Coordinates of N, CA and C and ligand atoms in Angstrom, one line a residue:
M476 N 0.8 -0.7 -0.1 CA 0.3 0.4 0.1 C 0.7 1.2 -0.4
A477 N 2.1 1.2 0.7 CA 3.1 2.8 1.0 C 3.3 2.5 -0.6
M478 N 3.5 1.4 -1.0 CA 4.3 1.5 -2.2 C 3.9 2.0 -3.4
N479 N 2.0 1.7 -3.4 CA 1.1 2.5 -3.9 C 1.4 3.9 -4.1
Y480 N 1.1 4.2 -2.7 CA 1.2 5.8 -2.1 C 2.4 6.7 -2.9
S481 N 3.2 6.0 -3.0 CA 5.0 6.7 -3.4 C 4.6 6.8 -4.3
T482 N 4.0 5.6 -5.3 CA 4.4 5.7 -6.8 C 3.3 7.0 -7.3
L483 N 1.9 6.7 -6.6 CA 1.6 8.2 -6.8 C 1.5 8.8 -6.9
T484 N 2.2 9.6 -5.3 CA 3.0 11.0 -5.2 C 3.8 11.0 -6.4
S485 N 4.5 10.2 -7.1 CA 5.6 10.7 -8.1 C 4.9 10.6 -9.0
A486 N 4.0 10.0 -9.8 CA 3.6 10.3 -10.8 C 2.9 11.6 -10.6
I487 N 2.1 11.5 -9.6 CA 1.7 13.2 -9.5 C 2.4 14.2 -9.7
V488 N 3.4 14.5 -8.9 CA 4.6 15.0 -9.1 C 4.9 15.5 -10.5
I489 N 5.4 14.5 -11.0 CA 5.9 14.4 -12.5 C 5.4 15.4 -13.2
A490 N 3.7 14.8 -13.1 CA 3.2 15.5 -14.1 C 2.5 16.8 -13.7
L491 N 2.9 17.3 -12.8 CA 2.4 18.5 -12.4 C 3.6 19.3 -12.9
L492 N 4.8 18.8 -12.3 CA 6.4 19.8 -13.4 C 6.0 19.9 -14.4
A493 N 5.6 18.1 -15.1 CA 5.8 18.6 -17.1 C 4.7 19.9 -17.3
W494 N 3.3 20.1 -16.7 CA 2.4 20.9 -17.2 C 3.0 22.3 -16.7
C495 N 3.8 22.8 -15.4 CA 4.1 23.6 -15.4 C 5.1 24.4 -16.1
S496 N 5.8 23.1 -16.6 CA 7.0 23.8 -17.2 C 6.4 24.3 -19.1
T497 N 5.3 23.4 -18.9 CA 4.2 23.5 -20.8 C 3.8 24.9 -20.2
V498 N 3.0 25.4 -19.2 CA 2.3 26.7 -19.5 C 3.8 27.8 -19.5
N499 N 4.4 27.2 -18.5 CA 6.1 28.6 -18.7 C 6.0 28.9 -19.9
Q500 N 6.2 27.6 -20.6 CA 6.7 28.0 -22.2 C 5.4 28.3 -23.1
N501 N 4.7 28.1 -22.5 CA 3.3 28.8 -23.5 C 3.1 30.1 -23.4
A502 N 3.2 30.7 -22.1 CA 2.8 31.7 -21.8 C 4.8 32.9 -22.0
V503 N 5.7 32.1 -22.0 CA 6.7 32.9 -22.2 C 6.8 33.1 -23.4
Q504 N 6.4 32.9 -24.5 CA 6.3 32.4 -26.0 C 5.0 33.4 -26.2
A505 N 3.9 33.6 -25.6 CA 2.6 34.2 -25.7 C 3.0 35.6 -25.6
L506 N 4.2 36.2 -24.3 CA 4.3 37.6 -24.0 C 5.4 37.6 -25.0
S507 N 6.6 36.9 -25.5 CA 7.4 37.7 -26.2 C 6.8 38.3 -27.2
P508 N 7.8 39.5 -27.8 CA 7.4 40.4 -28.7 C 8.0 40.1 -30.0
S509 N 8.0 39.0 -30.0 CA 8.9 37.9 -31.2 C 7.5 36.8 -32.0
S510 N 7.2 37.0 -30.8 CA 5.8 35.6 -31.3 C 4.6 35.9 -32.0
S511 N 4.5 37.3 -32.5 CA 3.8 38.0 -32.7 C 3.8 37.7 -34.0
F512 N 5.2 38.3 -34.9 CA 5.3 38.0 -35.9 C 5.6 36.5 -36.7
P513 N 5.9 36.7 -38.5 CA 6.2 35.3 -38.4 C 7.7 35.1 -38.8
A514 N 8.2 33.8 -38.9 CA 9.5 33.3 -39.0 C 10.3 34.4 -38.9
Q515 N 11.7 34.9 -38.3 CA 12.3 35.9 -38.0 C 13.6 35.5 -38.1
T516 N 14.5 36.3 -38.6 CA 16.2 35.8 -38.0 C 16.6 35.8 -37.0
S517 N 18.0 35.5 -36.4 CA 18.1 35.7 -35.2 C 18.5 37.1 -35.1
Q518 N 18.7 37.7 -36.0 CA 19.5 39.2 -36.2 C 18.5 40.0 -36.3
Q519 N 17.0 39.7 -36.8 CA 15.6 40.5 -37.0 C 15.3 40.6 -35.1
R520 N 15.2 39.2 -34.8 CA 14.6 39.1 -33.7 C 15.6 40.3 -32.5
F521 N 16.9 39.9 -32.5 CA 17.5 40.6 -31.5 C 17.2 42.6 -31.9
T522 N 17.2 43.1 -33.5 CA 16.7 44.2 -33.5 C 15.4 44.6 -32.9
K523 N 14.4 43.8 -33.5 CA 12.7 44.1 -32.4 C 13.1 44.5 -31.0
S524 N 14.4 43.4 -30.4 CA 13.8 43.2 -29.3 C 14.5 44.2 -28.5
R525 N 15.4 44.9 -29.2 CA 16.0 45.9 -28.7 C 15.3 47.1 -29.2
L526 N 14.3 47.2 -30.2 CA 13.3 48.7 -30.7 C 12.4 48.7 -28.8
F527 N 11.8 47.0 -28.9 CA 11.0 47.4 -27.9 C 11.3 47.6 -26.6
S528 N 12.2 47.5 -26.4 CA 12.8 47.4 -24.4 C 13.1 49.4 -24.9
S529 N 13.8 49.7 -25.9 CA 14.1 51.3 -25.8 C 13.0 52.0 -25.8
T530 N 11.5 51.3 -26.9 CA 10.4 52.1 -26.8 C 9.9 51.9 -25.7
E531 N 9.6 51.0 -25.0 CA 8.8 51.1 -23.4 C 9.6 52.0 -22.8
K532 N 11.0 51.8 -22.9 CA 12.0 53.1 -21.9 C 11.3 54.4 -21.8
A533 N 11.3 54.6 -23.6 CA 11.1 55.9 -23.7 C 9.9 56.2 -22.8
G534 N 8.5 55.3 -23.2 CA 7.3 55.7 -22.5 C 7.0 55.3 -21.7
Y535 N 8.4 55.1 -20.2 CA 7.8 54.0 -19.1 C 6.8 55.5 -18.3
E536 N 5.9 55.1 -18.0 CA 5.2 56.0 -17.3 C 5.5 55.6 -15.6
P537 N 5.9 56.2 -15.0 CA 6.0 55.6 -13.1 C 4.5 55.2 -12.6
K538 N 4.4 54.0 -11.9 CA 3.4 53.7 -11.2 C 2.2 54.6 -10.2
W539 N 3.5 55.6 -9.8 CA 3.1 56.4 -7.9 C 3.6 57.5 -8.6
K540 N 2.9 59.1 -8.4 CA 3.2 59.9 -8.8 C 2.6 61.1 -7.6
K541 N 3.3 61.5 -7.0 CA 2.9 62.7 -5.8 C 1.7 63.7 -6.7
K542 N 0.2 63.4 -5.6 CA -0.8 63.7 -6.2 C -0.1 65.4 -5.4
K543 N -1.1 67.1 -6.6 CA -0.6 67.6 -5.8 C -1.5 68.3 -5.0
T544 N -1.2 69.6 -3.8 CA -1.5 69.9 -2.8 C -2.4 70.9 -3.8
L545 N -3.7 71.2 -2.6 CA -4.5 72.4 -3.8 C -4.4 73.6 -3.7
A546 N -3.0 73.9 -3.0 CA -2.0 75.1 -3.4 C -1.3 74.9 -4.1
E547 N -0.8 73.8 -4.5 CA 0.6 73.3 -5.6 C -0.6 74.1 -6.8
E548 N -2.0 73.2 -7.2 CA -3.0 73.3 -8.2 C -3.1 74.9 -8.8
A549 N -3.4 75.6 -7.5 CA -3.4 77.0 -7.1 C -2.0 77.9 -8.7
G550 N -0.9 77.3 -8.4 CA 0.3 77.8 -8.7 C 1.1 77.5 -7.7
S551 N 2.2 78.9 -7.7 CA 3.3 78.4 -7.0 C 3.0 79.6 -6.1
A552 N 3.4 79.7 -4.9 CA 3.6 80.3 -3.8 C 4.6 80.8 -3.8
D553 N 5.8 80.7 -4.4 CA 7.1 81.9 -4.1 C 6.7 83.1 -5.2
G554 N 6.0 82.8 -6.5 CA 5.9 83.7 -7.8 C 4.1 84.2 -7.3
L555 N 3.1 83.5 -6.8 CA 1.8 84.6 -6.6 C 1.5 84.7 -5.1
G556 N 2.5 84.1 -4.2 CA 2.3 85.0 -2.6 C 1.4 84.1 -2.3
F557 N 1.4 83.9 -0.9 CA 0.6 82.7 -0.4 C -1.1 82.6 -0.2
E558 N -1.7 84.3 -0.2 CA -2.8 84.5 -0.2 C -3.5 83.7 -1.1
K559 N -2.6 84.4 -2.2 CA -3.2 83.6 -4.2 C -3.4 82.4 -3.7
V560 N -2.7 81.4 -4.0 CA -2.8 80.0 -3.6 C -3.6 79.6 -2.3
G561 N -4.0 80.3 -1.4 CA -5.1 79.7 -0.8 C -4.4 79.2 0.7
L562 N -2.8 79.4 0.9 CA -2.3 79.6 2.6 C -2.7 80.3 3.1
T563 N -2.8 80.2 4.4 CA -3.5 81.4 5.3 C -3.1 81.0 6.8
G564 N -2.3 82.3 7.4 CA -1.9 81.9 8.6 C -0.9 82.9 8.8
R565 N -0.7 83.3 10.4 CA 0.7 83.9 10.6 C 1.5 83.7 10.7
I566 N 2.5 82.5 10.7 CA 3.8 82.0 11.2 C 3.7 81.2 10.2
P567 N 5.1 81.6 9.5 CA 6.0 80.7 8.4 C 6.6 79.9 9.0
V568 N 6.3 78.6 8.4 CA 6.5 77.3 8.3 C 7.3 76.7 7.3
V569 N 8.9 76.9 7.7 CA 9.4 76.1 6.5 C 9.9 75.0 7.2
F570 N 9.9 74.1 5.6 CA 10.5 72.6 6.0 C 11.8 72.4 5.1
E571 N 12.8 71.8 5.6 CA 14.4 72.0 4.7 C 14.3 70.3 5.2
Q572 N 14.3 69.9 3.8 CA 14.6 68.8 3.4 C 16.2 68.4 2.8
G573 N 17.1 67.9 2.9 CA 18.5 68.1 2.2 C 18.6 69.6 1.5
N574 N 18.9 69.8 0.4 CA 18.7 71.0 -0.5 C 17.0 71.4 -0.6
N575 N 16.4 70.6 -0.4 CA 14.6 71.4 -0.9 C 14.7 71.8 0.4
T576 N 13.3 72.4 -0.1 CA 12.7 73.5 1.1 C 11.5 73.8 0.8
K577 N 10.5 74.0 1.4 CA 8.8 74.2 1.1 C 8.3 74.7 2.2
T578 N 7.9 76.2 1.7 CA 7.2 77.2 2.7 C 6.0 77.0 2.9
S579 N 4.8 77.1 4.2 CA 3.5 77.4 4.2 C 3.4 78.5 5.4
L580 N 1.9 78.2 5.6 CA 1.8 79.2 6.2 C 0.4 78.9 7.3
A581 N 1.2 79.0 8.5 CA -0.3 78.2 9.8 C 0.2 79.3 10.7
F582 N -1.7 78.8 11.8 CA -1.6 79.6 12.7 C -1.0 78.9 13.8
A583 N -0.8 79.4 14.9 CA -0.3 78.6 16.4 C -1.8 77.5 16.7
G584 N -0.7 76.6 17.4 CA -1.8 75.3 17.7 C -2.3 74.7 16.9
Q585 N -2.1 74.7 15.3 CA -2.1 73.7 14.1 C -1.2 72.8 14.0
P586 N -1.8 71.6 13.8 CA -0.8 69.9 13.8 C -0.3 70.0 12.7
L587 N 0.9 70.1 13.1 CA 2.2 70.4 12.0 C 1.8 69.7 11.5
R588 N 1.2 68.4 11.5 CA 1.1 67.3 10.0 C 0.3 67.9 9.0
D589 N -1.1 68.6 9.7 CA -1.3 69.2 8.6 C -0.6 70.2 7.5
V590 N 0.2 71.0 8.2 CA 0.3 71.8 7.7 C 1.7 71.4 6.6
A591 N 2.6 70.8 7.4 CA 3.5 69.6 6.0 C 2.7 68.9 5.0
S592 N 1.6 68.8 5.5 CA 0.4 68.2 3.8 C 0.2 69.5 3.1
Q593 N -0.8 70.1 3.6 CA -0.7 71.4 3.2 C 0.3 72.0 2.0
A594 N 1.7 71.7 2.8 CA 2.7 72.7 2.1 C 3.7 71.5 1.2
G595 N 2.8 70.3 0.7 CA 3.1 69.0 0.0 C 5.0 68.5 0.7
Q596 N 4.7 68.9 1.5 CA 6.0 68.1 2.0 C 5.7 66.8 2.8
Y597 N 6.8 65.4 2.5 CA 6.3 64.0 2.4 C 7.4 64.2 3.6
I598 N 6.4 63.7 4.8 CA 7.2 63.2 6.2 C 6.6 61.6 6.3
K599 N 7.7 60.5 6.6 CA 7.4 59.4 6.3 C 7.1 58.6 8.1
Y600 N 5.1 58.4 8.6 CA 5.0 58.4 9.5 C 4.6 56.5 9.7
Q601 N 4.3 56.1 10.9 CA 3.8 55.2 11.2 C 3.4 55.1 12.5
C602 N 3.3 55.0 13.6 CA 2.3 54.7 14.2 C 1.1 55.8 14.3
G603 N 1.5 57.2 14.0 CA 1.4 58.2 14.3 C 0.2 59.3 15.6
K604 N 1.3 58.2 16.6 CA 0.8 58.1 18.1 C 1.7 59.3 18.5
G605 N 3.0 59.2 18.1 CA 4.4 60.1 18.9 C 4.9 58.9 19.6
E606 N 4.8 57.7 18.9 CA 5.3 56.4 19.9 C 6.7 55.7 19.0
C607 N 6.7 56.1 18.6 CA 7.8 55.0 17.8 C 8.7 55.7 17.1
G608 N 9.0 57.6 16.9 CA 9.9 58.0 16.2 C 10.1 58.4 14.8
T609 N 9.6 57.2 14.4 CA 9.8 57.3 13.1 C 9.6 58.9 12.4
C610 N 8.8 59.6 12.3 CA 8.4 60.7 12.1 C 9.5 62.4 12.9
E611 N 10.2 61.8 13.8 CA 10.9 62.8 14.3 C 12.0 63.5 13.4
C612 N 11.7 65.0 13.4 CA 12.3 65.9 12.1 C 13.4 66.9 13.7
M613 N 14.5 67.7 13.5 CA 14.9 68.7 14.2 C 14.1 70.1 14.1
V614 N 14.2 70.7 15.3 CA 13.6 71.8 15.3 C 14.3 72.5 16.1
N615 N 15.4 73.7 16.2 CA 16.0 74.1 16.7 C 16.9 73.2 17.7
G616 N 17.8 71.9 17.2 CA 18.9 71.3 17.7 C 18.0 70.0 19.0
K617 N 16.3 70.3 18.4 CA 15.7 68.8 19.8 C 14.7 68.4 18.6
W618 N 14.7 67.4 18.7 CA 14.1 66.2 17.9 C 12.6 66.4 18.6
I619 N 11.8 66.6 17.6 CA 10.1 66.8 17.7 C 9.1 65.7 17.1
R620 N 7.8 65.3 17.1 CA 7.4 64.3 16.4 C 6.2 64.8 15.8
P621 N 6.5 65.4 15.1 CA 5.2 65.9 13.7 C 4.0 65.3 14.1
C622 N 3.9 63.9 13.9 CA 2.3 63.3 13.8 C 2.0 63.7 14.9
V623 N 2.2 64.3 16.0 CA 1.2 64.9 17.6 C 1.9 66.3 17.5
A624 N 3.0 66.3 16.8 CA 3.6 68.5 17.4 C 2.6 69.4 16.9
T625 N 2.6 70.6 17.3 CA 1.8 71.7 16.9 C 2.4 72.9 16.5
V626 N 2.3 74.1 15.8 CA 2.9 74.8 15.6 C 2.8 75.8 16.9
P627 N 4.2 76.2 17.2 CA 3.9 76.8 18.7 C 3.9 78.3 18.2
A628 N 3.2 79.2 19.3 CA 3.4 80.6 19.0 C 4.2 81.4 18.7
L629 N 4.4 82.1 17.7 CA 5.7 82.8 17.6 C 5.7 84.0 17.8
A630 N 6.7 85.0 17.9 CA 6.3 86.6 17.7 C 6.5 86.9 16.3
D631 N 5.8 87.6 15.8 CA 5.6 88.0 14.7 C 7.2 88.3 13.8
G632 N 7.3 87.9 12.6 CA 8.7 88.1 11.8 C 9.7 86.7 12.0
E633 N 9.0 86.1 13.3 CA 9.8 85.0 13.3 C 9.3 83.2 12.3
E634 N 10.0 82.4 12.4 CA 9.5 81.6 11.1 C 9.7 79.9 11.7
F635 N 9.3 78.9 11.8 CA 9.5 77.8 12.3 C 10.2 76.9 11.7
K636 N 11.2 76.7 11.6 CA 12.1 76.3 10.9 C 12.1 74.6 11.4
I637 N 11.4 73.8 10.4 CA 11.8 71.8 11.0 C 12.8 71.3 9.4
Q638 N 13.8 70.9 10.2 CA 14.6 70.2 9.4 C 13.9 68.8 9.4
L639 N 14.1 67.9 8.2 CA 13.6 66.3 8.5 C 14.8 65.4 8.0
K640 N 14.8 65.0 8.3 CA 16.0 63.5 7.4 C 16.0 63.2 6.4
A641 N 17.3 63.3 5.8 CA 17.1 63.0 4.1 C 16.3 61.5 3.9
I642 N 15.8 61.7 2.8 CA 15.5 60.2 2.4 C 16.4 59.4 1.4
S643 N 16.9 58.6 2.0 CA 17.6 57.7 1.5 C 18.0 56.8 0.4
A644 N 17.0 56.8 -0.4 CA 16.9 56.4 -1.7 C 15.3 56.3 -2.0
K645 N 15.4 56.9 -3.7 CA 14.1 56.5 -4.0 C 13.8 54.9 -4.5
S646 N 12.7 54.6 -4.3 CA 11.9 53.1 -4.2 C 12.6 53.1 -6.0
A647 N 12.8 52.2 -6.3 CA 12.6 52.0 -7.7 C 11.4 51.3 -8.0
S648 N 11.4 51.1 -9.7 CA 10.0 50.1 -10.3 C 10.1 48.3 -9.9
S649 N 9.3 48.0 -9.5 CA 9.5 46.3 -9.2 C 10.1 46.2 -10.9
G650 N 9.6 46.1 -12.0 CA 9.6 46.1 -13.0 C 8.2 45.6 -13.9
T651 N 8.7 44.7 -14.7 CA 7.6 44.4 -15.0 C 6.8 42.9 -14.8
F652 N 5.5 42.9 -14.1 CA 5.0 42.2 -13.7 C 5.5 40.3 -14.6
F653 N 5.1 40.7 -15.8 CA 5.4 39.3 -16.7 C 6.0 39.3 -17.6
S654 N 7.6 39.2 -16.7 CA 9.1 39.2 -16.9 C 9.2 37.4 -16.9
I655 N 10.6 36.9 -17.7 CA 10.8 35.7 -18.0 C 11.3 35.7 -16.3
R656 N 11.9 36.1 -15.2 CA 12.3 36.1 -14.5 C 11.4 36.0 -13.6
S657 N 10.3 36.2 -13.6 CA 9.5 36.1 -12.6 C 8.7 34.7 -12.8
F658 N 8.7 35.0 -14.2 CA 8.1 32.5 -14.8 C 9.2 31.5 -14.0
I659 N 10.4 32.1 -14.5 CA 11.6 31.2 -13.7 C 11.3 31.2 -12.1
M660 N 11.3 32.6 -11.6 CA 10.9 32.1 -10.0 C 9.9 31.1 -9.6
G661 N 8.9 31.5 -10.5 CA 7.3 30.9 -10.1 C 7.4 29.4 -10.3
F662 N 8.2 29.0 -11.7 CA 8.8 28.0 -11.5 C 9.3 27.0 -10.4
W663 N 10.1 28.0 -9.6 CA 11.3 27.2 -8.9 C 10.4 26.9 -7.7
N664 N 9.5 28.5 -7.1 CA 9.1 28.5 -6.2 C 8.0 27.0 -6.3
N665 N 7.2 26.7 -7.2 CA 6.7 25.6 -7.1 C 7.3 24.2 -7.3
L666 N 8.3 24.2 -8.2 CA 9.1 23.0 -7.5 C 9.5 23.0 -6.3
L667 N 10.0 23.9 -5.3 CA 10.2 23.9 -4.1 C 8.9 23.2 -3.3
G668 N 7.9 23.7 -3.7 CA 7.0 23.5 -2.9 C 6.2 22.2 -3.0
M669 N 6.4 21.5 -4.2 CA 6.5 20.2 -4.6 C 7.1 19.1 -3.7
V670 N 8.3 19.3 -4.0 CA 9.6 18.6 -3.1 C 9.0 18.7 -1.9
G671 N 8.7 19.9 -1.2 CA 8.5 19.7 0.0 C 7.2 19.2 0.3
F672 N 6.0 19.1 -0.5 CA 4.8 18.4 -0.5 C 5.4 16.8 -0.3
V673 N 6.6 16.3 -1.3 CA 6.5 15.5 -0.8 C 7.9 14.3 0.2
K674 N 8.0 15.2 0.7 CA 9.1 15.5 1.9 C 7.6 15.2 3.0
M675 N 6.7 16.2 3.3 CA 6.2 16.0 4.4 C 5.3 15.3 4.7
R676 N 4.5 14.7 3.1 CA 3.9 13.2 2.9 C 4.5 11.6 3.1
R677 N 6.2 11.9 3.0 CA 6.4 10.8 4.0 C 6.6 10.8 5.1
A678 N 7.0 12.7 5.7 CA 7.1 12.1 7.4 C 5.8 11.6 7.7
A679 N 4.6 12.1 7.5 CA 3.3 12.1 7.8 C 3.0 10.6 8.1
Q680 N 3.4 10.1 6.8 CA 3.1 8.5 6.2 C 4.2 7.8 7.4
K681 N 5.2 7.9 8.0 CA 6.0 7.4 8.7 C 5.4 7.4 10.5
N682 N 4.5 8.9 10.5 CA 3.9 8.8 11.7 C 2.9 8.1 12.1
W683 N 2.2 8.0 10.9 CA 1.1 7.1 10.7 C 1.0 6.0 11.1
S684 N 2.8 5.5 10.6 CA 2.8 3.7 10.3 C 3.1 3.6 12.2
D685 N 3.8 4.3 12.7 CA 4.2 4.4 14.0 C 3.3 4.7 14.6
R686 N 2.0 5.3 14.9 CA 0.9 5.7 15.6 C 0.2 4.1 15.7
Q687 N 0.1 3.8 14.6 CA -0.8 2.6 14.2 C -0.4 1.3 15.1
S688 N 1.3 0.8 14.7 CA 2.0 -0.2 15.4 C 1.8 0.5 17.1
Y689 N 1.6 1.7 17.6 CA 1.8 2.1 19.0 C 0.3 1.3 18.9
E690 N -0.4 1.9 18.5 CA -1.6 1.4 19.3 C -2.2 0.0 19.3
G691 N -1.9 -0.5 18.0 CA -1.9 -2.2 18.0 C -0.8 -2.9 19.4
R692 N -0.1 -2.3 19.4 CA 0.6 -2.4 20.8 C -0.1 -2.5 22.5
V693 N -0.9 -2.1 22.4 CA -1.5 -0.9 22.8 C -3.1 -2.1 23.4
A694 N -3.6 -1.9 22.2 CA -4.3 -2.6 22.0 C -4.4 -4.5 22.2
Q695 N -3.4 -5.0 22.3 CA -3.0 -6.6 22.4 C -2.5 -6.6 24.0
R696 N -2.1 -5.4 24.2 CA -1.7 -5.2 25.6 C -2.9 -5.2 26.5
T697 N -4.1 -4.7 26.1 CA -5.9 -4.3 26.3 C -5.8 -5.9 27.0
R698 N -6.1 -6.7 25.4 CA -6.5 -8.0 25.3 C -5.5 -8.9 26.5
E699 N -4.2 -8.8 26.7 CA -3.8 -9.4 27.5 C -4.1 -9.6 29.1
I700 N -4.2 -8.4 29.6 CA -5.0 -8.2 31.0 C -5.9 -8.2 31.0
R701 N -7.2 -8.2 30.1 CA -8.5 -8.2 30.1 C -8.4 -9.6 30.0
A702 N -7.7 -11.0 29.7 CA -7.6 -12.6 30.1 C -7.4 -12.9 31.2
A703 N -6.2 -11.9 31.3 CA -5.5 -12.4 32.4 C -6.3 -12.6 33.6
R704 N -7.7 -11.4 34.2 CA -8.0 -10.9 34.8 C -9.5 -12.0 34.3
L705 N -9.7 -12.2 33.8 CA -10.9 -13.3 33.1 C -10.6 -14.5 33.9
A706 N -9.5 -15.0 33.5 CA -9.1 -16.2 34.2 C -8.7 -15.9 35.4
K707 N -8.5 -15.0 36.3 CA -8.0 -15.3 37.2 C -10.0 -15.2 38.4
Y708 N -10.5 -15.1 37.4 CA -11.8 -15.0 38.4 C -12.6 -15.5 37.7
A709 N -12.2 -16.8 36.9 CA -12.5 -18.0 36.8 C -12.4 -18.7 37.6
N710 N -11.0 -18.9 37.8 CA -9.9 -20.0 39.1 C -11.0 -19.7 40.1
L711 N -11.4 -18.0 40.8 CA -11.9 -18.1 42.0 C -13.4 -18.3 42.0
S712 N -14.2 -18.9 41.0 CA -15.6 -18.6 41.1 C -15.3 -20.2 41.5
P713 N -16.9 -21.0 42.7 CA -16.8 -22.3 42.7 C -17.3 -22.9 41.7
Ligands
FES1771 S1 4.5 58.3 13.7 FE1 5.3 57.2 15.4 S2 6.3 59.0 16.6 FE2 5.4 59.8 14.6

């Protein structure tokens, strides 16, 4: 029976492997730019693939774009002035991040988080409760947490300057979803999954046999004890 199970498992695994490789080959062929053209020489294919890749790069659209704030949509605060772009307040708030500076206006007591959004200044938050320190920025040599901080009351003419941590690196695009690499990695993952499945199946089979034999021994011992007890009572009876 065990032999039958392992033969059946191996047959299923081989069939799945063959199916996965066929699907992968078909998908790669279907997605390959050269598949929509009739027979071509390798030189033609090479030239076409170079054309495709250069066209894709030229027309590349990033998946994520920063949305403009209402003030940015109204125009440049530098050129038009704060009031013309809808920014109001008494205290100039300046966000500095590396060489970039963004300025907005705010009132005393206004949440700094809102002021940063209105200025179009990106700040990375996590807990949003002032606990984790992810959003920490420097103000006059002291760390503050903009997720919970507010704009302080300042004298006329003073500005509230906030220095933000530099962003380490721009995130790169994750690339094309249907890349050949993704198919290869998918196939590899399937293969690992199937190997793991076969290993688990073998371990489970061994556990099952051990348990069966243990339960068999327990049942045998129970029968012996019961038989001994019955024999004892039979001897005692008159
Ligand atoms: S987001 Fe956690 S402290 Fe500000």
